[in-house]
JSON list of C-alpha atoms in Angstrom, two decimals:
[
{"chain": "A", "resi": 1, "resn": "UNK", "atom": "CA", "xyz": [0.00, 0.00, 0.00]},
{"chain": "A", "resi": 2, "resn": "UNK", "atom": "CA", "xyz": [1.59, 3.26, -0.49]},
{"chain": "A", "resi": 3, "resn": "UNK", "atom": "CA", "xyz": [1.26, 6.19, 1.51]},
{"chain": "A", "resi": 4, "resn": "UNK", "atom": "CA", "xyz": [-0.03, 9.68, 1.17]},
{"chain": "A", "resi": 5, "resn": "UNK", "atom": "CA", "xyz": [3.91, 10.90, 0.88]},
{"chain": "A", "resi": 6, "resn": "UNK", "atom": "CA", "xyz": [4.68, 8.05, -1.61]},
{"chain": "A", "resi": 7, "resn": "UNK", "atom": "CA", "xyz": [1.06, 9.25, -3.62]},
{"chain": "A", "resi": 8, "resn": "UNK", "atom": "CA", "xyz": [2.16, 12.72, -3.81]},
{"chain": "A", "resi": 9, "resn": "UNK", "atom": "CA", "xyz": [4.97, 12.08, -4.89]},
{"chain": "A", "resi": 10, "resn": "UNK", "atom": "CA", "xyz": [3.72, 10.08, -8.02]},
{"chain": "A", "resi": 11, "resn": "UNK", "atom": "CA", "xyz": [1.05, 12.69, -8.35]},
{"chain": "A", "resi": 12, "resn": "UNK", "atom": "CA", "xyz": [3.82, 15.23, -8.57]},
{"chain": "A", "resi": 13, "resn": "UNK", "atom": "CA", "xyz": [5.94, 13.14, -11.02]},
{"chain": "A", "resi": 14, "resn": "UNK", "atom": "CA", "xyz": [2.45, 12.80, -13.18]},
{"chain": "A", "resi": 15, "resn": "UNK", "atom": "CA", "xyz": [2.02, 16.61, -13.25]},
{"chain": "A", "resi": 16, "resn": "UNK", "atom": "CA", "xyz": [5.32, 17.01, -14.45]},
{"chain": "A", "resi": 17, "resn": "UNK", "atom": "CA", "xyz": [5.68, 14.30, -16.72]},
{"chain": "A", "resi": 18, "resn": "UNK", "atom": "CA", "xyz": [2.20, 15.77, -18.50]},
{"chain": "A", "resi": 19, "resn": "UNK", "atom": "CA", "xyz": [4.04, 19.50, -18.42]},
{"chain": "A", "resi": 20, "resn": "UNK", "atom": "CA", "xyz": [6.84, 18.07, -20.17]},
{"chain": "A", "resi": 21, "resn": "UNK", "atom": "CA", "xyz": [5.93, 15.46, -22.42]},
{"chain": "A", "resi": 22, "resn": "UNK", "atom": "CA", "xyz": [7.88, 15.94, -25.24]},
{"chain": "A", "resi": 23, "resn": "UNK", "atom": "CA", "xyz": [11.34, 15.90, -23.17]},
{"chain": "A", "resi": 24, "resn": "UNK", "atom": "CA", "xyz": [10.17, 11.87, -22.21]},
{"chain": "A", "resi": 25, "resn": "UNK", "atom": "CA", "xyz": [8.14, 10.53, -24.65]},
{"chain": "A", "resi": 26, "resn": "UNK", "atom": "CA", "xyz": [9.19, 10.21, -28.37]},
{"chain": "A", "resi": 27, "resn": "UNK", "atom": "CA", "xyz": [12.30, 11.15, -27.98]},
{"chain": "A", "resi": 28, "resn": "UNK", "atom": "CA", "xyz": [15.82, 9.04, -28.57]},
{"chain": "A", "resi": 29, "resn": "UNK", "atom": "CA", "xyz": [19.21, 8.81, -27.67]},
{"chain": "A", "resi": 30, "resn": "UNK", "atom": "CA", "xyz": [21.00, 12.30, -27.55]},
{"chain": "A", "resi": 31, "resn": "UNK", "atom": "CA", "xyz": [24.43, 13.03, -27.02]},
{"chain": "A", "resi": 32, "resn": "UNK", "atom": "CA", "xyz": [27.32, 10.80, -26.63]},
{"chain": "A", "resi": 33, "resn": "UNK", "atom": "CA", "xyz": [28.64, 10.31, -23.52]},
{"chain": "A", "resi": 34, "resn": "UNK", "atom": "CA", "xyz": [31.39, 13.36, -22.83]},
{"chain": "A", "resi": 35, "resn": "UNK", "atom": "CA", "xyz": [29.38, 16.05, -24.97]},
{"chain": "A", "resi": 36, "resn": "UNK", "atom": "CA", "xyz": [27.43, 17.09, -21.65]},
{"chain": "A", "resi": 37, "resn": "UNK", "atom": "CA", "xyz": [27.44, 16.20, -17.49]},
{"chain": "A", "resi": 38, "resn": "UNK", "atom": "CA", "xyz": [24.16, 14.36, -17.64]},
{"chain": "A", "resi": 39, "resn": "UNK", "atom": "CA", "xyz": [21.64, 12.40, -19.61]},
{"chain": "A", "resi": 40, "resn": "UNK", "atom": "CA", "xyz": [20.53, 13.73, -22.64]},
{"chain": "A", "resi": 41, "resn": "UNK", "atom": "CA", "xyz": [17.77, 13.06, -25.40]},
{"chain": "A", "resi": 42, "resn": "UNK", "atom": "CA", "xyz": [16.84, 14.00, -28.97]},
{"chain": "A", "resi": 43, "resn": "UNK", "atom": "CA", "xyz": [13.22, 14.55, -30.11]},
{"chain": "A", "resi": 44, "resn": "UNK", "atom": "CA", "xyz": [12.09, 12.07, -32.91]},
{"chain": "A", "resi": 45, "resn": "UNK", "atom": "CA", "xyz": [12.34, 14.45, -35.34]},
{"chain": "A", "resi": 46, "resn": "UNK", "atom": "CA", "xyz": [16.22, 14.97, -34.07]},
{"chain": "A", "resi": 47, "resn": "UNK", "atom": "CA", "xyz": [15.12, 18.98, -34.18]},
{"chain": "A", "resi": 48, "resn": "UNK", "atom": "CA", "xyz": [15.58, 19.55, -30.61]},
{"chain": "A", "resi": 49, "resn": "UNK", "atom": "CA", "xyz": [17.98, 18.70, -27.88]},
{"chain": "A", "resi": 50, "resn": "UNK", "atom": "CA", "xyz": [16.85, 17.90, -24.60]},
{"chain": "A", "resi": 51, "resn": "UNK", "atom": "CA", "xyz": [19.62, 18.11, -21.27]},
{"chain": "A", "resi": 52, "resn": "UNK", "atom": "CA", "xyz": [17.95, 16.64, -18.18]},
{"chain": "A", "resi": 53, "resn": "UNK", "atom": "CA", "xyz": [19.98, 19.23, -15.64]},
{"chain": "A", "resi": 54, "resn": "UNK", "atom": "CA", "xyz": [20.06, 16.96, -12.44]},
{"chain": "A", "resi": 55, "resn": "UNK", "atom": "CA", "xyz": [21.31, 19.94, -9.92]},
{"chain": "A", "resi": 56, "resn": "UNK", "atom": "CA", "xyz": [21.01, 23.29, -10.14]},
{"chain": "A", "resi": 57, "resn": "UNK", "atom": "CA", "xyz": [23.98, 25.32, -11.94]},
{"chain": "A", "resi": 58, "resn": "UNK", "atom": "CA", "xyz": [26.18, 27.08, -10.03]},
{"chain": "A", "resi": 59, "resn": "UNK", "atom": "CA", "xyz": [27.28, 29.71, -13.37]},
{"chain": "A", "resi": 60, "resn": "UNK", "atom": "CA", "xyz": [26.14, 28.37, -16.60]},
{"chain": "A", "resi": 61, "resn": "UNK", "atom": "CA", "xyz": [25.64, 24.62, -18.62]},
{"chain": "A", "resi": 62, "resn": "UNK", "atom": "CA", "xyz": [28.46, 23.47, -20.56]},
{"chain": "A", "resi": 63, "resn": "UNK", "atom": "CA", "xyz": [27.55, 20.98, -24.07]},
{"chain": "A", "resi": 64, "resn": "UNK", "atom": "CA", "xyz": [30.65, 20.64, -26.07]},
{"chain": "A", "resi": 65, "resn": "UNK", "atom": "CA", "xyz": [31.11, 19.43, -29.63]},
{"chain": "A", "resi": 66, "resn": "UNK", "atom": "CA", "xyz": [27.70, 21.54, -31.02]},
{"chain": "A", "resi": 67, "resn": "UNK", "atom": "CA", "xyz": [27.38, 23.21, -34.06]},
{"chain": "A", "resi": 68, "resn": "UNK", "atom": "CA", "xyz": [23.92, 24.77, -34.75]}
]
């Protein structure tokens, strides 16, 4: 049985998953490993880049090896 913490919490993740859908679903592998400090995805169409930013940045993000 889970608890009201544990059901807020998956209510929370729902909400957010719904805000963000296209950063989770249809999307495919992004960078290789080195190009950024964290996981990474591409949308299907490859148009747009996704970085899943685990922590909060102190300065700025850093993605080597992009050309636009």
């Amino acid at each position: 049985m889970l608890g009201r913490d544990g059901a807020e919490r998956l209510e929370a993740l729902g909400d957010w998953v719904s805000r963000h859908s296209p950063a989770v679903r249809g999307i495919r592998r992004g960078l290789p490993h080195g190009h950024f400090y964290g996981p990474t995805a591409l949308s299907d169409d490859g148009r747009t880049l996704f970085l899943y930013v685990l922590d909060r940045p102190n300065d700025y993000v850093v993605v080597r090896g992009l050309r636009n």
